[in-house]
Short mmCIF file of C-alpha atoms and ligand atoms in Angstrom, two decimals:
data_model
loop_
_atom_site.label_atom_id
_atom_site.label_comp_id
_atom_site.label_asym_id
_atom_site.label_seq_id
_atom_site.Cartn_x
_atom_site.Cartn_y
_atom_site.Cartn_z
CA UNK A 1 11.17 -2.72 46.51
CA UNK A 2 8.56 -2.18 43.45
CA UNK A 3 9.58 -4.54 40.66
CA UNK A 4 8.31 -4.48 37.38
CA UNK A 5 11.16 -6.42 35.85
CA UNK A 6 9.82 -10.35 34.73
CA UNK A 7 10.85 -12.58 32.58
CA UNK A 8 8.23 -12.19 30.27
CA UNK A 9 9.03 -8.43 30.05
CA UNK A 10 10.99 -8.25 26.72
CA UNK A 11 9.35 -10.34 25.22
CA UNK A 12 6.91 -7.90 24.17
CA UNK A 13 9.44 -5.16 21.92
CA UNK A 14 12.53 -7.33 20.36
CA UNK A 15 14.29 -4.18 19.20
CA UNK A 16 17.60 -3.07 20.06
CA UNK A 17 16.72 0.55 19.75
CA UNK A 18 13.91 2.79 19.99
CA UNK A 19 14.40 5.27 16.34
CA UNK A 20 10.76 5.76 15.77
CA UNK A 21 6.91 4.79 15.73
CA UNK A 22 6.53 3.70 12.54
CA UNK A 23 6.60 0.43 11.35
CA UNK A 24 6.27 -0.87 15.12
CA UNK A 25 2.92 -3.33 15.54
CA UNK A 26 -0.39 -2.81 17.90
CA UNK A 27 0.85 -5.41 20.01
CA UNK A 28 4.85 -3.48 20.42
CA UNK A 29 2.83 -0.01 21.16
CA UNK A 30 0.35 -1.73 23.50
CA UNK A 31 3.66 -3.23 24.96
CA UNK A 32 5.18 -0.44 25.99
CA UNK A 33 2.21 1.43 27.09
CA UNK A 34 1.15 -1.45 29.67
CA UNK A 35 4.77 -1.35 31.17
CA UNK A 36 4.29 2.33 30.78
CA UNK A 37 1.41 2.60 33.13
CA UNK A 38 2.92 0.51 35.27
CA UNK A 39 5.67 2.70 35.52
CA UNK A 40 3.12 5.24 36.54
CA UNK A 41 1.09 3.96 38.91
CA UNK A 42 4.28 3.84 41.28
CA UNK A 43 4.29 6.94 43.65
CA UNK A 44 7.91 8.77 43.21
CA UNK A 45 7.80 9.78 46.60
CA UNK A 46 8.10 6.47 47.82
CA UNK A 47 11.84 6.30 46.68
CA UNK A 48 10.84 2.20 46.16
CA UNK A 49 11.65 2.35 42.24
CA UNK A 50 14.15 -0.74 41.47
CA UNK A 51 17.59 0.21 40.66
CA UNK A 52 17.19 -1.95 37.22
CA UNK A 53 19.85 0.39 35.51
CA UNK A 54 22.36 0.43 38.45
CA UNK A 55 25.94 0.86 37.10
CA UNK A 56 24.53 1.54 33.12
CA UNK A 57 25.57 4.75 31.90
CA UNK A 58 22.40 6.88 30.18
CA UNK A 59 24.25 9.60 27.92
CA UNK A 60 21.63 12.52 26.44
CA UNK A 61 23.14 13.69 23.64
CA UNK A 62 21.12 16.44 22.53
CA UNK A 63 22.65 18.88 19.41
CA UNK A 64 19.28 20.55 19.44
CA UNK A 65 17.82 22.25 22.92
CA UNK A 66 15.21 20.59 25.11
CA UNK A 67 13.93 21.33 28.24
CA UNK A 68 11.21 19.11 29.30
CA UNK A 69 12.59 15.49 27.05
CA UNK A 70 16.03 15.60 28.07
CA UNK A 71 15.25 16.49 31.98
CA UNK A 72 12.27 13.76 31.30
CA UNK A 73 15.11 10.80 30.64
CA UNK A 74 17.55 12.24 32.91
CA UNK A 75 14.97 11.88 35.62
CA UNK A 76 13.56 8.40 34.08
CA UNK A 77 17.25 7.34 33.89
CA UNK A 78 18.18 8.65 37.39
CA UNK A 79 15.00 6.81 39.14
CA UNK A 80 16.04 3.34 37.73
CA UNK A 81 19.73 3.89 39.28
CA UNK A 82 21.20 4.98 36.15
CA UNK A 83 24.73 7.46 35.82
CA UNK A 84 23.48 10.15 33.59
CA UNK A 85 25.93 12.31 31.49
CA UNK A 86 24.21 15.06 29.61
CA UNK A 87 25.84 16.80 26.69
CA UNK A 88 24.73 19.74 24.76
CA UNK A 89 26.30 19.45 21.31
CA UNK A 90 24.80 22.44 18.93
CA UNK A 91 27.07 24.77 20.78
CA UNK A 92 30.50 23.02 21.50
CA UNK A 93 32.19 20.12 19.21
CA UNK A 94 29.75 21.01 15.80
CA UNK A 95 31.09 24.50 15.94
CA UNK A 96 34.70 22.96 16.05
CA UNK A 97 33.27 21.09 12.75
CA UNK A 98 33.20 17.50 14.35
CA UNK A 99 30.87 15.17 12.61
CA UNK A 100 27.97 13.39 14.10
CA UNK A 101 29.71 10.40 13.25
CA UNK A 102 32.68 11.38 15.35
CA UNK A 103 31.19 12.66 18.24
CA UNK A 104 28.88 9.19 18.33
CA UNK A 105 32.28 7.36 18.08
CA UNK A 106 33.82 9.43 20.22
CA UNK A 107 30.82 8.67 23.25
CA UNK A 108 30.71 5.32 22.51
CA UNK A 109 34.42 5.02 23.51
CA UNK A 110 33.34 5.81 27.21
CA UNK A 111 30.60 2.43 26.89
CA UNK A 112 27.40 3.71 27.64
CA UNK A 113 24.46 1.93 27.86
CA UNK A 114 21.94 4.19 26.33
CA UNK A 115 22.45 6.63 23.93
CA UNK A 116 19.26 9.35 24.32
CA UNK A 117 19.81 11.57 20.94
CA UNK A 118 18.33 14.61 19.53
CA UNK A 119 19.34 16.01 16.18
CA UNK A 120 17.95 18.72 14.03
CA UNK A 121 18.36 16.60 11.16
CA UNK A 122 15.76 13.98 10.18
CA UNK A 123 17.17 10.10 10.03
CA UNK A 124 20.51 11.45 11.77
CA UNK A 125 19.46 9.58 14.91
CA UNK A 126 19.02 6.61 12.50
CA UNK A 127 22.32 7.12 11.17
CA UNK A 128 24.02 7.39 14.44
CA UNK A 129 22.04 4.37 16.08
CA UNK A 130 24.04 2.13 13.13
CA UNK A 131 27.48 3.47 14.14
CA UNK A 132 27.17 2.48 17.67
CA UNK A 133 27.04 -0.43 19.66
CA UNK A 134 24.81 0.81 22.58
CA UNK A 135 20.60 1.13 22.61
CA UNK A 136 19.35 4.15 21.09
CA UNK A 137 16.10 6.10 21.56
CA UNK A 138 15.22 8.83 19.41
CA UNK A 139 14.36 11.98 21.37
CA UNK A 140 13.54 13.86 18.23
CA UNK A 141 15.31 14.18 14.95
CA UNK A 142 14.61 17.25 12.94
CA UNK A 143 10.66 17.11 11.82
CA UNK A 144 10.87 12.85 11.54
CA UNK A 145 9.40 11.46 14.76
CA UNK A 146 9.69 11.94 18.36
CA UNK A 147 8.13 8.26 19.45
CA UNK A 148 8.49 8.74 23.26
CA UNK A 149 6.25 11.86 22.71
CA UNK A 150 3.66 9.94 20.96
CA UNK A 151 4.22 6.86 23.64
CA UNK A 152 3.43 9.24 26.43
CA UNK A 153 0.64 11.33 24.01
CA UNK A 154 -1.40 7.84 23.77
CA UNK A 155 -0.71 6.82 27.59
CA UNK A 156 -2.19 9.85 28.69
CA UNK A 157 -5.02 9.28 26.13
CA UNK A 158 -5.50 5.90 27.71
CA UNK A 159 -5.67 6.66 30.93
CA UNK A 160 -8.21 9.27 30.71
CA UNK A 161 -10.54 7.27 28.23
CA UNK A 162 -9.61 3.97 28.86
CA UNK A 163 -8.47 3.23 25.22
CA UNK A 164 -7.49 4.59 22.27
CA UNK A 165 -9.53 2.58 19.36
CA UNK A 166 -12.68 4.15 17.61
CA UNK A 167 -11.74 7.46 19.47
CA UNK A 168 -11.34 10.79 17.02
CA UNK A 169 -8.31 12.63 17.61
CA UNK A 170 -7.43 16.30 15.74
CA UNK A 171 -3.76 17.09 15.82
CA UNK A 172 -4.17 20.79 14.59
CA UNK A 173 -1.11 22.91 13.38
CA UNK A 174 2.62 23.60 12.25
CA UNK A 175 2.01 19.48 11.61
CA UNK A 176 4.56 20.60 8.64
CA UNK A 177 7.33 20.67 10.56
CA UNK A 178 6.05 18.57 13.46
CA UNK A 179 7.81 15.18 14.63
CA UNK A 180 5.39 15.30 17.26
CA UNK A 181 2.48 14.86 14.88
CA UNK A 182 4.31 12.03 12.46
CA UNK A 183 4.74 9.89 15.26
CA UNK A 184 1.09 10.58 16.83
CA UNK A 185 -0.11 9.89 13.31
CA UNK A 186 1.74 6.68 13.31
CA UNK A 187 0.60 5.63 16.79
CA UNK A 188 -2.65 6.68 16.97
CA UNK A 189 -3.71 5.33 12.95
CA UNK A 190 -1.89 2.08 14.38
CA UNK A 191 -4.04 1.69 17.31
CA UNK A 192 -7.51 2.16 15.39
CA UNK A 193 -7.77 5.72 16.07
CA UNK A 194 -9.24 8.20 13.41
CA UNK A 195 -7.06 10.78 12.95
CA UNK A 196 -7.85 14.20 11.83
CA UNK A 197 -5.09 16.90 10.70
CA UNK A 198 -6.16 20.57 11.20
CA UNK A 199 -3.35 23.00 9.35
CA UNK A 200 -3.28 25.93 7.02
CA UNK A 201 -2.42 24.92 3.74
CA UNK A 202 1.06 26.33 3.73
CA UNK A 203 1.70 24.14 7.07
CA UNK A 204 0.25 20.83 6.07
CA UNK A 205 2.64 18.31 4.21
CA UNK A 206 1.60 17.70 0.83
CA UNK A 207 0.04 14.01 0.69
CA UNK A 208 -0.58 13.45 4.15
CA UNK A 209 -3.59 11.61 3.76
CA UNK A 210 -1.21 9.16 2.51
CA UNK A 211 -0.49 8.50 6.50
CA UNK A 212 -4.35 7.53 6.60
CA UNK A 213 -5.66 10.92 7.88
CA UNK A 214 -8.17 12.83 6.66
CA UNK A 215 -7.26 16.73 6.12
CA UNK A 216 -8.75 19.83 6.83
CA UNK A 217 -7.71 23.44 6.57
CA UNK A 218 -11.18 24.70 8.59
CA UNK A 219 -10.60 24.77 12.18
CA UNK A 220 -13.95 24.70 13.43
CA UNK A 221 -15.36 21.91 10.53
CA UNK A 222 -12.38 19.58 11.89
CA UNK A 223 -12.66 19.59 15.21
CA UNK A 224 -16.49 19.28 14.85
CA UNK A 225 -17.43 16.25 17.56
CA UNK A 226 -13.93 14.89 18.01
CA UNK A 227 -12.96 13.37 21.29
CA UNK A 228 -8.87 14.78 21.61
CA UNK A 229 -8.15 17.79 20.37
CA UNK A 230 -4.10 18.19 20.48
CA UNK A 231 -2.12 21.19 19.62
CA UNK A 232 1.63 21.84 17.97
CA UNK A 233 3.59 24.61 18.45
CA UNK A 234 4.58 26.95 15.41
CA UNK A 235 7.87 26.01 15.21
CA UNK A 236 9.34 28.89 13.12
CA UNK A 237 13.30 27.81 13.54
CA UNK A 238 12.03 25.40 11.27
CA UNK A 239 10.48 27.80 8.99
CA UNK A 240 12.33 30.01 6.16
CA UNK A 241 10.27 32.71 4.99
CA UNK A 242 6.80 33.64 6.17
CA UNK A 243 4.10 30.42 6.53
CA UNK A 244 1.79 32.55 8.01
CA UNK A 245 0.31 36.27 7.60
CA UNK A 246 0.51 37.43 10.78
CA UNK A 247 0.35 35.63 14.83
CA UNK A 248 -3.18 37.83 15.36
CA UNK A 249 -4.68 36.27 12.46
CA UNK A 250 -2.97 32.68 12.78
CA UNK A 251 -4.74 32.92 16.14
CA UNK A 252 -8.15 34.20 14.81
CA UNK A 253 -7.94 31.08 12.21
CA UNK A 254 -6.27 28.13 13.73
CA UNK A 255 -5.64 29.40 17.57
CA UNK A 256 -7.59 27.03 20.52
CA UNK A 257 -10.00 29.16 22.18
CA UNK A 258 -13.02 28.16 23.75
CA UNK A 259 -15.56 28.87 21.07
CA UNK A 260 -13.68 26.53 19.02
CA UNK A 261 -13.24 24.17 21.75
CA UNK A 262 -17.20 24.27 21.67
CA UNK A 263 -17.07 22.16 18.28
CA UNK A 264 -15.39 19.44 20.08
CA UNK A 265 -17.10 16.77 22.43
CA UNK A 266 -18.18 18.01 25.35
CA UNK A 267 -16.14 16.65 27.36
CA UNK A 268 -13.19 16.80 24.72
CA UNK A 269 -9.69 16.66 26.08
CA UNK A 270 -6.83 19.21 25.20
CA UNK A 271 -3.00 18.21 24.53
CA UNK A 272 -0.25 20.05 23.70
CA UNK A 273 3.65 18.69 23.24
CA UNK A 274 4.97 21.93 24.91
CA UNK A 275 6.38 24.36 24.87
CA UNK A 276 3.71 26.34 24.33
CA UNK A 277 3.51 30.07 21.96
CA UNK A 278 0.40 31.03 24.51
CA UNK A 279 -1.63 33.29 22.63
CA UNK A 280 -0.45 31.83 19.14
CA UNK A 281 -1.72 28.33 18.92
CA UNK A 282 -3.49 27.99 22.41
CA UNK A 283 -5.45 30.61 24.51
CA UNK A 284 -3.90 30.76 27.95
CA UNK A 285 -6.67 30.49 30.14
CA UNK A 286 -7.68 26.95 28.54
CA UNK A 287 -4.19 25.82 28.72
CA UNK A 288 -4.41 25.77 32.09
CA UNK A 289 -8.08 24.77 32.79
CA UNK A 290 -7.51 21.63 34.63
CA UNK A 291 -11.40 20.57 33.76
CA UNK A 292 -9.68 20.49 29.89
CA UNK A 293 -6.19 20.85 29.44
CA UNK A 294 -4.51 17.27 30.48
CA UNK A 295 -1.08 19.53 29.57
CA UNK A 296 0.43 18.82 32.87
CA UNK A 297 0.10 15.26 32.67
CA UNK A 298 1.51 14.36 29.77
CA UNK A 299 4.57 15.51 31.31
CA UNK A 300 4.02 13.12 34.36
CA UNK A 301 3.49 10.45 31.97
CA UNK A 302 6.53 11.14 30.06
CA UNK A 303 8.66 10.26 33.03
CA UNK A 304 6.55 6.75 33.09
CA UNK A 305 7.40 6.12 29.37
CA UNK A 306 10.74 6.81 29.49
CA UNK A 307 11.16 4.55 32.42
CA UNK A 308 10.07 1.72 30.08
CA UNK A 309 11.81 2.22 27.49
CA UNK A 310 14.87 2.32 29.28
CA UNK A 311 13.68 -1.17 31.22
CA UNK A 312 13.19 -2.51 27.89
CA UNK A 313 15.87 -1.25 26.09
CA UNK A 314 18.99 -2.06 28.60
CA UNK A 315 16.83 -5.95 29.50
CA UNK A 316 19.17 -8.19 27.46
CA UNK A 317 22.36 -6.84 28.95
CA UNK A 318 21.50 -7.89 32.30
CA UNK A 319 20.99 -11.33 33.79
CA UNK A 320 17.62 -12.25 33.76
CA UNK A 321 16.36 -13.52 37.76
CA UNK A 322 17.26 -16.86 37.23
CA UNK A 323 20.90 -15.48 36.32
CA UNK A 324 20.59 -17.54 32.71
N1 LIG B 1 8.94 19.37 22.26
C1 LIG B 1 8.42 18.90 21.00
C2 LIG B 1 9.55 18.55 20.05
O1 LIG B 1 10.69 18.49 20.46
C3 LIG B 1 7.45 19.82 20.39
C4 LIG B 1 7.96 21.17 20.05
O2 LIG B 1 9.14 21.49 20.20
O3 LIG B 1 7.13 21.98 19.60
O4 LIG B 1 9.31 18.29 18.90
#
């Protein structure tokens, strides 16, 4: 049986939950992507995983939809021997006009071990993790961060060029409203990245550089000779009112084709969070242009990442080997 569980293993990210990038070290990030890849390099078909999270109880509570994060940790959870309960909020108990609060008090009567949470509402994961007395990981709360995103953004980054310092990465978009790009911005500056920010002006936070970017509202002059060129989705429920004049001419303008692509590094490789507007932010064809587009695995990797933090997060509630 494959075991990546040692001693040394949590020694490397001391917190009890997992809310967000920032403010976590070089040496926490590079923590969690080494167990990360470990995590990877073990073939699923081989069934060998360990059951590290046999009788814990993973609940996704997710008050926002999700298709790829929350099958992502159910399938994480479920190869490390994990029960997994998934519950769809937006729809059921918040209609009946049940807070947050209660419905995290009312789960943590049932004594899970993980608490997976998605909220429309930025720092209500934070809130919630501070109510209960299980780990929490952040699957994405309102346009705050999304860290396993930018743990399994930066894993497939490092497995493709080996590391992630010095590179130039453009993260080009609704970065507005993006969680996705906070916590890339956090990771990536962290790791000794340059990060570049490619956004109409009307979708591009005021003060950004603040986050130790540098900011462009020309497609083609940002992504000029930069090594990762990663694209967000135009994530209109978060918009009210018009951000942009029209799909045609936000693709014209800020749309990934291959001309634009041609600013890039030769060799430059393409990202995207998913799901994808094809046709609005990314041309189809080069979506799916396996010589480019690494799309496909990110979602592999995100399996890997959420394997680890799981490991790490539910370590000090077992026994470690030696049964101390
Ligand atoms: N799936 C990502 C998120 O939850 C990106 C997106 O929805 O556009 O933030």
């Amino acid at each position: 049986m494959t075991s990546l569980n040692s001693d040394s293993a949590n020694l490397g990210y001391r917190h009890p939950h997992l809310l967000g990038i920032e403010g976590l070290s070089a040496q926490e990030i590079s923590f969690l992507l080494d167990l990360s890849g470990d995590y990877a390099k073990l073939d699923p078909r081989s069934h060998s995983y360990e059951r590290l999270l046999d009788a814990h109880t993973v609940i996704n509570l997710f008050f926002e939809t999700s298709t790829r994060t929350r099958t992502s940790f159910e399938l994480a959870a479920k190869r490390l021997g994990a029960e997994v309960i998934n519950m769809s909020v937006a729809w059921s108990s918040i209609k009946k006009g049940e807070t947050l609060i209660d419905t995290a008090m009312t789960l943590t009567a049932m004594h899970p071990d993980v608490l997976v949470v998605r909220h429309p509402d930025s720092g209500a994961v934070k809130l919630l993790s501070e109510k209960v007395d299980c780990a929490v990981i952040n699957g994405g709360d309102g346009s705050h961060e999304h860290p396993t995103q930018a743990l399994l953004d930066a894993l497939t980054i490092r497995r493709r060029r080996g590391r992630l310092e010095g590179l130039t990465v453009a993260i080009c978009g609704d970065v507005m409203h993006s969680r996705v790009a906070r916590s890339n911005i956090h990771l990536l500056t962290t790791m000794g990245a340059k990060v570049r920010v490619i956004a109409p002006p009307t979708l591009l936070p005021s003060g950004v550089e603040s986050l130790g970017v540098t900011a462009y509202f020309d497609m083609r002059e940002g992504l000029r000779d930069v090594d990762i060129v990663m694209m967000l989705r135009l994530q209109t429920e978060r918009m009210q009112g018009s951000y942009v004049p029209s799909i045609r001419e936000y693709f014209h303008f800020y749309g990934l084709d291959r001309e634009k692509l041609g600013l890039a590094k030769p060799d430059a490789l393409v990202m995207h969070p998913g799901p994808m507007n094809r046709g609005v932010e990314i041309d189809s064809e080069l979506a799916d242009d396996i010589d480019r587009s690494v799309i496909r695995e990110q979602v592999e990797m995100g399996v890997a990442v959420r394997m680890a933090c799981l490991d790490v997060l539910t370590r000090p509630l077992r026994p470690s080997p030696e049964g101390a």
